[in-house]
Amino acid sequence: MALEDICGFKDTPVHRKLKKSGRNSGIPLQFFIPTLPNSVPFNPRPSLPFSPSNHSVTVSRPFPLSHGTTTLGFIFQGGVIAAADSRASAGGLVACPAVHKITPIHSHLVVTSSGSGADCMLWERILAREIRLYQLRHRRCLSICGTAKLLSFMLHPFKGTDVCVALTLCGWDKEVGPKLIYVCSDGARLNGDIFSVGSGSPYAYGVLDRELRWSLSKEEAISLAREAVFRATHRDAYSGNKVDIFHITAQGWSQRKREDLKEEYYRDMERRIMFT
């Protein structure tokens, strides 16, 4: 098939073995990352389907880059809320003030991303591709837990490398309801009811731990997410500009209109003036 040629599945040993046995398990076989000339490869490791040892390279940067963000997700009685700021930073530079850090994967799943911008975009596209291929093969969506397990499996061989990815899967399973799972580039996979990731996460946790309740209404939950991101951006120099908020229910995800955090700042100043 043309899709096999594009994805590099055609002539792999595993593909030939499956073809001989007549089975099609639907498991992704291999993907390839282009190499750069005159580069030093990673330390060799045992050969794995997703091993970076043969395809990835270590490229020294001319200077170190610090990066940061604020993303969060939590579960309440009305579903799952995912929120994030929109600032992409490169050291002391605001590289882009309007980045989308929440990416829909399918109708009932979005992921929040923190880490290296390039790595996050690459792995989100890989994950979306694999989920779509699974859906075409099996005529159903992979569960949120299965998606997290697949992503963890793909990322684990990159443990100890310069890959920097931290994704929070926020979704709704038909069988189990709302799910929130954190997966990072060392292969760790954690289930929970509340996660905040990034340099602004300690400030966001301070707001969420104080105000989060299971019985929140939809509007209260959205307001809480906005407040948590705002408080984080107020103290964290690497977070800021605007806030994106997604609400995921049994009917799928919906996105709130992107809000400027400057407006929240002015409202906060007005409240402070009123109380003084």
PDB file of C-alpha atoms in Angstrom:
ATOM      1  CA  MET A   1       0.000   0.000   0.000  1.00  0.00           C
ATOM      2  CA  ALA A   2       1.066   3.594  -0.584  1.00  0.00           C
ATOM      3  CA  LEU A   3       0.529   4.363   3.094  1.00  0.00           C
ATOM      4  CA  GLU A   4       3.029   1.651   4.013  1.00  0.00           C
ATOM      5  CA  ASP A   5       5.609   3.158   1.663  1.00  0.00           C
ATOM      6  CA  ILE A   6       5.105   6.645   3.093  1.00  0.00           C
ATOM      7  CA  CYS A   7       5.337   5.501   6.710  1.00  0.00           C
ATOM      8  CA  GLY A   8       8.293   3.211   6.076  1.00  0.00           C
ATOM      9  CA  PHE A   9       6.413  -0.003   6.954  1.00  0.00           C
ATOM     10  CA  LYS A  10       6.975  -1.779   3.651  1.00  0.00           C
ATOM     11  CA  ASP A  11      10.219  -3.726   3.969  1.00  0.00           C
ATOM     12  CA  THR A  12      10.816  -3.973   7.698  1.00  0.00           C
ATOM     13  CA  PRO A  13      11.592  -7.440   9.130  1.00  0.00           C
ATOM     14  CA  VAL A  14       8.546  -7.232  11.356  1.00  0.00           C
ATOM     15  CA  HIS A  15       6.320  -6.375   8.398  1.00  0.00           C
ATOM     16  CA  ARG A  16       7.634  -9.370   6.408  1.00  0.00           C
ATOM     17  CA  LYS A  17       7.066 -11.642   9.406  1.00  0.00           C
ATOM     18  CA  LEU A  18       3.484 -10.405   9.831  1.00  0.00           C
ATOM     19  CA  LYS A  19       2.887 -10.729   6.097  1.00  0.00           C
ATOM     20  CA  LYS A  20       4.030 -14.359   6.133  1.00  0.00           C
ATOM     21  CA  SER A  21       1.847 -15.161   9.122  1.00  0.00           C
ATOM     22  CA  GLY A  22      -1.110 -13.370   7.555  1.00  0.00           C
ATOM     23  CA  ARG A  23      -1.709 -11.282  10.681  1.00  0.00           C
ATOM     24  CA  ASN A  24      -2.194  -7.547  10.931  1.00  0.00           C
ATOM     25  CA  SER A  25      -2.020  -6.537  14.561  1.00  0.00           C
ATOM     26  CA  GLY A  26      -2.405  -2.838  13.854  1.00  0.00           C
ATOM     27  CA  ILE A  27       0.631  -2.009  15.990  1.00  0.00           C
ATOM     28  CA  PRO A  28       2.825   0.762  14.570  1.00  0.00           C
ATOM     29  CA  LEU A  29       6.010  -0.808  13.288  1.00  0.00           C
ATOM     30  CA  GLN A  30       8.616   1.874  12.788  1.00  0.00           C
ATOM     31  CA  PHE A  31       9.088   5.526  12.044  1.00  0.00           C
ATOM     32  CA  PHE A  32      12.170   7.335  10.875  1.00  0.00           C
ATOM     33  CA  ILE A  33      13.797  10.603  11.913  1.00  0.00           C
ATOM     34  CA  PRO A  34      16.143  12.133   9.306  1.00  0.00           C
ATOM     35  CA  THR A  35      19.813  12.316  10.255  1.00  0.00           C
ATOM     36  CA  LEU A  36      22.169  15.211   9.798  1.00  0.00           C
ATOM     37  CA  PRO A  37      25.560  14.951   8.056  1.00  0.00           C
ATOM     38  CA  ASN A  38      28.763  15.018  10.155  1.00  0.00           C
ATOM     39  CA  SER A  39      26.867  14.409  13.384  1.00  0.00           C
ATOM     40  CA  VAL A  40      27.567  12.166  16.361  1.00  0.00           C
ATOM     41  CA  PRO A  41      25.006   9.406  16.989  1.00  0.00           C
ATOM     42  CA  PHE A  42      23.437   8.651  20.348  1.00  0.00           C
ATOM     43  CA  ASN A  43      24.978   5.996  22.576  1.00  0.00           C
ATOM     44  CA  PRO A  44      24.120   2.576  21.144  1.00  0.00           C
ATOM     45  CA  ARG A  45      21.258   0.675  22.767  1.00  0.00           C
ATOM     46  CA  PRO A  46      19.513  -2.628  22.086  1.00  0.00           C
ATOM     47  CA  SER A  47      17.590  -2.504  18.825  1.00  0.00           C
ATOM     48  CA  LEU A  48      13.941  -1.632  19.415  1.00  0.00           C
ATOM     49  CA  PRO A  49      11.138  -0.801  16.965  1.00  0.00           C
ATOM     50  CA  PHE A  50      11.288   2.855  18.070  1.00  0.00           C
ATOM     51  CA  SER A  51      14.981   2.967  19.017  1.00  0.00           C
ATOM     52  CA  PRO A  52      16.669   6.310  18.303  1.00  0.00           C
ATOM     53  CA  SER A  53      20.128   4.746  18.135  1.00  0.00           C
ATOM     54  CA  ASN A  54      20.079   4.237  14.382  1.00  0.00           C
ATOM     55  CA  HIS A  55      18.112   7.297  13.320  1.00  0.00           C
ATOM     56  CA  SER A  56      18.607  10.175  15.787  1.00  0.00           C
ATOM     57  CA  VAL A  57      21.595  12.363  16.354  1.00  0.00           C
ATOM     58  CA  THR A  58      22.912  14.679  19.020  1.00  0.00           C
ATOM     59  CA  VAL A  59      23.524  18.199  17.741  1.00  0.00           C
ATOM     60  CA  SER A  60      25.303  20.609  20.070  1.00  0.00           C
ATOM     61  CA  ARG A  61      23.566  23.966  20.444  1.00  0.00           C
ATOM     62  CA  PRO A  62      25.610  27.171  20.107  1.00  0.00           C
ATOM     63  CA  PHE A  63      24.159  28.372  23.447  1.00  0.00           C
ATOM     64  CA  PRO A  64      21.760  26.927  26.047  1.00  0.00           C
ATOM     65  CA  LEU A  65      18.065  27.746  25.714  1.00  0.00           C
ATOM     66  CA  SER A  66      15.747  27.887  28.702  1.00  0.00           C
ATOM     67  CA  HIS A  67      12.066  27.345  28.052  1.00  0.00           C
ATOM     68  CA  GLY A  68       8.920  27.339  30.133  1.00  0.00           C
ATOM     69  CA  THR A  69       5.151  27.215  30.010  1.00  0.00           C
ATOM     70  CA  THR A  70       2.003  26.741  32.069  1.00  0.00           C
ATOM     71  CA  THR A  71      -0.431  23.966  31.184  1.00  0.00           C
ATOM     72  CA  LEU A  72      -3.044  22.297  33.357  1.00  0.00           C
ATOM     73  CA  GLY A  73      -5.897  19.823  33.312  1.00  0.00           C
ATOM     74  CA  PHE A  74      -8.408  18.643  35.882  1.00  0.00           C
ATOM     75  CA  ILE A  75     -11.528  16.508  36.205  1.00  0.00           C
ATOM     76  CA  PHE A  76     -14.807  17.714  37.706  1.00  0.00           C
ATOM     77  CA  GLN A  77     -18.422  16.583  37.627  1.00  0.00           C
ATOM     78  CA  GLY A  78     -18.986  18.219  34.228  1.00  0.00           C
ATOM     79  CA  GLY A  79     -16.073  16.573  32.399  1.00  0.00           C
ATOM     80  CA  VAL A  80     -12.430  17.554  31.870  1.00  0.00           C
ATOM     81  CA  ILE A  81     -10.914  21.026  31.595  1.00  0.00           C
ATOM     82  CA  ALA A  82      -7.609  21.668  29.794  1.00  0.00           C
ATOM     83  CA  ALA A  83      -5.963  25.103  29.810  1.00  0.00           C
ATOM     84  CA  ALA A  84      -2.639  26.610  28.756  1.00  0.00           C
ATOM     85  CA  ASP A  85      -0.963  29.919  28.067  1.00  0.00           C
ATOM     86  CA  SER A  86       0.206  30.889  24.568  1.00  0.00           C
ATOM     87  CA  ARG A  87       3.796  32.112  25.048  1.00  0.00           C
ATOM     88  CA  ALA A  88       6.723  30.287  23.428  1.00  0.00           C
ATOM     89  CA  SER A  89      10.031  31.340  24.959  1.00  0.00           C
ATOM     90  CA  ALA A  90      13.665  30.788  24.003  1.00  0.00           C
ATOM     91  CA  GLY A  91      15.777  31.849  26.940  1.00  0.00           C
ATOM     92  CA  GLY A  92      14.954  35.480  27.661  1.00  0.00           C
ATOM     93  CA  LEU A  93      13.303  35.892  24.261  1.00  0.00           C
ATOM     94  CA  VAL A  94       9.558  35.661  23.662  1.00  0.00           C
ATOM     95  CA  ALA A  95       9.800  33.621  20.477  1.00  0.00           C
ATOM     96  CA  CYS A  96       6.042  33.662  19.763  1.00  0.00           C
ATOM     97  CA  PRO A  97       3.125  35.115  21.754  1.00  0.00           C
ATOM     98  CA  ALA A  98       0.376  33.077  20.049  1.00  0.00           C
ATOM     99  CA  VAL A  99       1.347  29.394  20.201  1.00  0.00           C
ATOM    100  CA  HIS A 100      -1.323  26.705  20.530  1.00  0.00           C
ATOM    101  CA  LYS A 101      -0.256  24.387  23.357  1.00  0.00           C
ATOM    102  CA  ILE A 102      -3.469  22.350  23.359  1.00  0.00           C
ATOM    103  CA  THR A 103      -3.866  20.053  20.355  1.00  0.00           C
ATOM    104  CA  PRO A 104      -6.979  17.993  19.504  1.00  0.00           C
ATOM    105  CA  ILE A 105      -6.112  14.392  18.629  1.00  0.00           C
ATOM    106  CA  HIS A 106      -9.659  13.227  17.896  1.00  0.00           C
ATOM    107  CA  SER A 107     -13.212  14.214  18.831  1.00  0.00           C
ATOM    108  CA  HIS A 108     -12.867  13.152  22.491  1.00  0.00           C
ATOM    109  CA  LEU A 109      -9.159  13.717  23.200  1.00  0.00           C
ATOM    110  CA  VAL A 110      -6.881  16.754  23.416  1.00  0.00           C
ATOM    111  CA  VAL A 111      -3.304  16.962  24.688  1.00  0.00           C
ATOM    112  CA  THR A 112      -1.548  19.821  26.448  1.00  0.00           C
ATOM    113  CA  SER A 113       2.148  20.111  25.635  1.00  0.00           C
ATOM    114  CA  SER A 114       5.179  21.447  27.476  1.00  0.00           C
ATOM    115  CA  GLY A 115       8.878  21.061  26.795  1.00  0.00           C
ATOM    116  CA  SER A 116      10.722  21.695  23.543  1.00  0.00           C
ATOM    117  CA  GLY A 117       8.354  23.179  20.995  1.00  0.00           C
ATOM    118  CA  ALA A 118       9.771  21.192  18.085  1.00  0.00           C
ATOM    119  CA  ASP A 119       9.699  17.898  19.997  1.00  0.00           C
ATOM    120  CA  CYS A 120       6.136  18.457  21.186  1.00  0.00           C
ATOM    121  CA  MET A 121       4.857  19.246  17.691  1.00  0.00           C
ATOM    122  CA  LEU A 122       6.608  16.195  16.234  1.00  0.00           C
ATOM    123  CA  TRP A 123       5.240  13.768  18.817  1.00  0.00           C
ATOM    124  CA  GLU A 124       1.741  15.202  18.670  1.00  0.00           C
ATOM    125  CA  ARG A 125       1.714  14.616  14.907  1.00  0.00           C
ATOM    126  CA  ILE A 126       3.074  11.087  15.343  1.00  0.00           C
ATOM    127  CA  LEU A 127       0.455  10.340  17.995  1.00  0.00           C
ATOM    128  CA  ALA A 128      -2.385  11.748  15.872  1.00  0.00           C
ATOM    129  CA  ARG A 129      -1.195   9.660  12.920  1.00  0.00           C
ATOM    130  CA  GLU A 130      -1.056   6.430  14.924  1.00  0.00           C
ATOM    131  CA  ILE A 131      -4.484   7.025  16.470  1.00  0.00           C
ATOM    132  CA  ARG A 132      -5.969   7.689  13.038  1.00  0.00           C
ATOM    133  CA  LEU A 133      -4.369   4.541  11.603  1.00  0.00           C
ATOM    134  CA  TYR A 134      -5.727   2.521  14.539  1.00  0.00           C
ATOM    135  CA  GLN A 135      -9.193   3.947  13.903  1.00  0.00           C
ATOM    136  CA  LEU A 136      -9.028   3.025  10.210  1.00  0.00           C
ATOM    137  CA  ARG A 137      -7.837  -0.512  10.967  1.00  0.00           C
ATOM    138  CA  HIS A 138     -10.231  -1.318  13.807  1.00  0.00           C
ATOM    139  CA  ARG A 139     -13.149   1.039  13.065  1.00  0.00           C
ATOM    140  CA  ARG A 140     -13.060   2.449  16.595  1.00  0.00           C
ATOM    141  CA  CYS A 141     -10.973   4.934  18.572  1.00  0.00           C
ATOM    142  CA  LEU A 142      -8.192   3.707  20.808  1.00  0.00           C
ATOM    143  CA  SER A 143      -9.022   4.242  24.485  1.00  0.00           C
ATOM    144  CA  ILE A 144      -7.354   7.079  26.408  1.00  0.00           C
ATOM    145  CA  CYS A 145      -5.419   4.556  28.512  1.00  0.00           C
ATOM    146  CA  GLY A 146      -4.347   2.709  25.362  1.00  0.00           C
ATOM    147  CA  THR A 147      -3.266   5.986  23.760  1.00  0.00           C
ATOM    148  CA  ALA A 148      -1.161   6.883  26.813  1.00  0.00           C
ATOM    149  CA  LYS A 149       0.401   3.419  26.824  1.00  0.00           C
ATOM    150  CA  LEU A 150       1.256   3.677  23.128  1.00  0.00           C
ATOM    151  CA  LEU A 151       2.814   7.128  23.576  1.00  0.00           C
ATOM    152  CA  SER A 152       4.818   5.949  26.598  1.00  0.00           C
ATOM    153  CA  PHE A 153       6.050   2.938  24.633  1.00  0.00           C
ATOM    154  CA  MET A 154       7.191   5.147  21.744  1.00  0.00           C
ATOM    155  CA  LEU A 155       8.941   7.679  24.008  1.00  0.00           C
ATOM    156  CA  HIS A 156      10.713   5.283  26.371  1.00  0.00           C
ATOM    157  CA  PRO A 157      13.657   4.475  24.025  1.00  0.00           C
ATOM    158  CA  PHE A 158      14.479   8.207  24.020  1.00  0.00           C
ATOM    159  CA  LYS A 159      15.070   8.273  27.780  1.00  0.00           C
ATOM    160  CA  GLY A 160      18.371  10.002  28.547  1.00  0.00           C
ATOM    161  CA  THR A 161      18.475  11.871  25.236  1.00  0.00           C
ATOM    162  CA  ASP A 162      17.784  15.551  24.538  1.00  0.00           C
ATOM    163  CA  VAL A 163      14.150  14.834  23.650  1.00  0.00           C
ATOM    164  CA  CYS A 164      12.008  17.003  25.947  1.00  0.00           C
ATOM    165  CA  VAL A 165       8.284  16.243  25.806  1.00  0.00           C
ATOM    166  CA  ALA A 166       5.619  16.333  28.518  1.00  0.00           C
ATOM    167  CA  LEU A 167       2.064  15.719  27.315  1.00  0.00           C
ATOM    168  CA  THR A 168      -1.119  15.586  29.374  1.00  0.00           C
ATOM    169  CA  LEU A 169      -3.876  13.569  27.724  1.00  0.00           C
ATOM    170  CA  CYS A 170      -7.295  15.034  28.556  1.00  0.00           C
ATOM    171  CA  GLY A 171     -10.182  13.015  27.195  1.00  0.00           C
ATOM    172  CA  TRP A 172     -13.391  11.071  27.608  1.00  0.00           C
ATOM    173  CA  ASP A 173     -13.705   7.302  27.241  1.00  0.00           C
ATOM    174  CA  LYS A 174     -17.112   5.819  26.484  1.00  0.00           C
ATOM    175  CA  GLU A 175     -16.497   2.985  28.936  1.00  0.00           C
ATOM    176  CA  VAL A 176     -14.891   4.800  31.899  1.00  0.00           C
ATOM    177  CA  GLY A 177     -15.769   8.474  31.428  1.00  0.00           C
ATOM    178  CA  PRO A 178     -13.303  11.345  31.959  1.00  0.00           C
ATOM    179  CA  LYS A 179      -9.580  10.495  31.931  1.00  0.00           C
ATOM    180  CA  LEU A 180      -6.460  12.527  32.648  1.00  0.00           C
ATOM    181  CA  ILE A 181      -3.046  10.945  32.023  1.00  0.00           C
ATOM    182  CA  TYR A 182       0.417  12.528  32.071  1.00  0.00           C
ATOM    183  CA  VAL A 183       3.160  11.113  29.806  1.00  0.00           C
ATOM    184  CA  CYS A 184       6.715  12.473  29.590  1.00  0.00           C
ATOM    185  CA  SER A 185       9.742  11.784  27.420  1.00  0.00           C
ATOM    186  CA  ASP A 186      11.327   9.243  29.780  1.00  0.00           C
ATOM    187  CA  GLY A 187       8.274   7.005  29.286  1.00  0.00           C
ATOM    188  CA  ALA A 188       6.621   7.763  32.642  1.00  0.00           C
ATOM    189  CA  ARG A 189       2.824   7.419  32.627  1.00  0.00           C
ATOM    190  CA  LEU A 190       0.724   8.779  35.495  1.00  0.00           C
ATOM    191  CA  ASN A 191      -3.036   8.783  36.049  1.00  0.00           C
ATOM    192  CA  GLY A 192      -4.647  11.534  38.107  1.00  0.00           C
ATOM    193  CA  ASP A 193      -7.504  13.973  38.596  1.00  0.00           C
ATOM    194  CA  ILE A 194      -5.366  17.117  38.371  1.00  0.00           C
ATOM    195  CA  PHE A 195      -2.090  17.923  36.611  1.00  0.00           C
ATOM    196  CA  SER A 196      -0.185  21.116  35.951  1.00  0.00           C
ATOM    197  CA  VAL A 197       3.036  21.006  33.960  1.00  0.00           C
ATOM    198  CA  GLY A 198       5.652  23.639  33.156  1.00  0.00           C
ATOM    199  CA  SER A 199       7.634  26.361  34.850  1.00  0.00           C
ATOM    200  CA  GLY A 200       4.426  28.070  36.011  1.00  0.00           C
ATOM    201  CA  SER A 201       2.892  24.895  37.460  1.00  0.00           C
ATOM    202  CA  PRO A 202       3.750  25.597  41.157  1.00  0.00           C
ATOM    203  CA  TYR A 203       1.720  28.819  40.989  1.00  0.00           C
ATOM    204  CA  ALA A 204      -1.146  27.127  39.145  1.00  0.00           C
ATOM    205  CA  TYR A 205      -1.221  24.288  41.685  1.00  0.00           C
ATOM    206  CA  GLY A 206      -1.544  26.880  44.462  1.00  0.00           C
ATOM    207  CA  VAL A 207      -4.816  28.117  42.954  1.00  0.00           C
ATOM    208  CA  LEU A 208      -6.140  24.691  41.953  1.00  0.00           C
ATOM    209  CA  ASP A 209      -5.464  23.037  45.327  1.00  0.00           C
ATOM    210  CA  ARG A 210      -7.388  25.799  47.069  1.00  0.00           C
ATOM    211  CA  GLU A 211     -10.412  26.116  44.784  1.00  0.00           C
ATOM    212  CA  LEU A 212     -10.909  22.823  42.939  1.00  0.00           C
ATOM    213  CA  ARG A 213     -14.027  20.833  43.910  1.00  0.00           C
ATOM    214  CA  TRP A 214     -15.809  17.945  42.216  1.00  0.00           C
ATOM    215  CA  SER A 215     -19.124  19.822  42.331  1.00  0.00           C
ATOM    216  CA  LEU A 216     -17.965  22.819  40.257  1.00  0.00           C
ATOM    217  CA  SER A 217     -20.292  23.976  37.519  1.00  0.00           C
ATOM    218  CA  LYS A 218     -18.991  24.338  33.958  1.00  0.00           C
ATOM    219  CA  GLU A 219     -18.606  28.105  34.226  1.00  0.00           C
ATOM    220  CA  GLU A 220     -16.936  27.839  37.646  1.00  0.00           C
ATOM    221  CA  ALA A 221     -14.462  25.264  36.311  1.00  0.00           C
ATOM    222  CA  ILE A 222     -13.602  27.414  33.296  1.00  0.00           C
ATOM    223  CA  SER A 223     -13.173  30.460  35.529  1.00  0.00           C
ATOM    224  CA  LEU A 224     -10.901  28.466  37.863  1.00  0.00           C
ATOM    225  CA  ALA A 225      -8.701  27.289  34.965  1.00  0.00           C
ATOM    226  CA  ARG A 226      -8.398  30.842  33.661  1.00  0.00           C
ATOM    227  CA  GLU A 227      -7.538  32.132  37.133  1.00  0.00           C
ATOM    228  CA  ALA A 228      -4.876  29.436  37.664  1.00  0.00           C
ATOM    229  CA  VAL A 229      -3.155  30.220  34.342  1.00  0.00           C
ATOM    230  CA  PHE A 230      -3.378  33.950  35.028  1.00  0.00           C
ATOM    231  CA  ARG A 231      -1.770  33.636  38.482  1.00  0.00           C
ATOM    232  CA  ALA A 232       1.001  31.497  37.013  1.00  0.00           C
ATOM    233  CA  THR A 233       1.739  33.969  34.213  1.00  0.00           C
ATOM    234  CA  HIS A 234       1.742  36.818  36.726  1.00  0.00           C
ATOM    235  CA  ARG A 235       4.785  35.298  38.480  1.00  0.00           C
ATOM    236  CA  ASP A 236       6.422  33.142  35.792  1.00  0.00           C
ATOM    237  CA  ALA A 237       8.353  35.108  33.159  1.00  0.00           C
ATOM    238  CA  TYR A 238       8.237  32.226  30.657  1.00  0.00           C
ATOM    239  CA  SER A 239       4.400  32.098  30.589  1.00  0.00           C
ATOM    240  CA  GLY A 240       1.960  34.718  29.406  1.00  0.00           C
ATOM    241  CA  ASN A 241       0.036  36.481  26.623  1.00  0.00           C
ATOM    242  CA  LYS A 242      -3.248  34.555  26.129  1.00  0.00           C
ATOM    243  CA  VAL A 243      -5.056  31.548  27.603  1.00  0.00           C
ATOM    244  CA  ASP A 244      -6.660  28.655  25.715  1.00  0.00           C
ATOM    245  CA  ILE A 245      -9.345  26.567  27.435  1.00  0.00           C
ATOM    246  CA  PHE A 246     -10.902  23.297  26.245  1.00  0.00           C
ATOM    247  CA  HIS A 247     -13.848  21.474  27.823  1.00  0.00           C
ATOM    248  CA  ILE A 248     -14.191  17.736  27.107  1.00  0.00           C
ATOM    249  CA  THR A 249     -17.447  15.845  27.749  1.00  0.00           C
ATOM    250  CA  ALA A 250     -19.193  12.722  26.467  1.00  0.00           C
ATOM    251  CA  GLN A 251     -20.241  14.758  23.410  1.00  0.00           C
ATOM    252  CA  GLY A 252     -16.622  15.661  22.555  1.00  0.00           C
ATOM    253  CA  TRP A 253     -14.366  18.651  23.079  1.00  0.00           C
ATOM    254  CA  SER A 254     -15.297  22.301  22.764  1.00  0.00           C
ATOM    255  CA  GLN A 255     -12.957  25.286  22.758  1.00  0.00           C
ATOM    256  CA  ARG A 256     -13.541  28.583  24.471  1.00  0.00           C
ATOM    257  CA  LYS A 257     -12.637  31.786  22.701  1.00  0.00           C
ATOM    258  CA  ARG A 258      -8.972  32.631  23.312  1.00  0.00           C
ATOM    259  CA  GLU A 259      -8.716  35.296  26.023  1.00  0.00           C
ATOM    260  CA  ASP A 260      -6.027  37.924  26.511  1.00  0.00           C
ATOM    261  CA  LEU A 261      -4.459  37.713  29.981  1.00  0.00           C
ATOM    262  CA  LYS A 262      -4.047  41.492  30.007  1.00  0.00           C
ATOM    263  CA  GLU A 263      -7.828  41.782  30.364  1.00  0.00           C
ATOM    264  CA  GLU A 264      -7.715  39.424  33.355  1.00  0.00           C
ATOM    265  CA  TYR A 265      -4.917  41.559  34.812  1.00  0.00           C
ATOM    266  CA  TYR A 266      -6.982  44.729  34.505  1.00  0.00           C
ATOM    267  CA  ARG A 267     -10.002  43.037  36.094  1.00  0.00           C
ATOM    268  CA  ASP A 268      -7.796  41.869  38.933  1.00  0.00           C
ATOM    269  CA  MET A 269      -6.479  45.387  39.466  1.00  0.00           C
ATOM    270  CA  GLU A 270     -10.029  46.741  39.580  1.00  0.00           C
ATOM    271  CA  ARG A 271     -10.966  44.183  42.231  1.00  0.00           C
ATOM    272  CA  ARG A 272      -7.913  45.131  44.293  1.00  0.00           C
ATOM    273  CA  ILE A 273      -8.798  48.835  44.083  1.00  0.00           C
ATOM    274  CA  MET A 274     -12.361  48.130  45.193  1.00  0.00           C
ATOM    275  CA  PHE A 275     -11.166  46.275  48.309  1.00  0.00           C
ATOM    276  CA  THR A 276      -8.648  48.938  49.326  1.00  0.00           C
TER     277      THR A 276
END
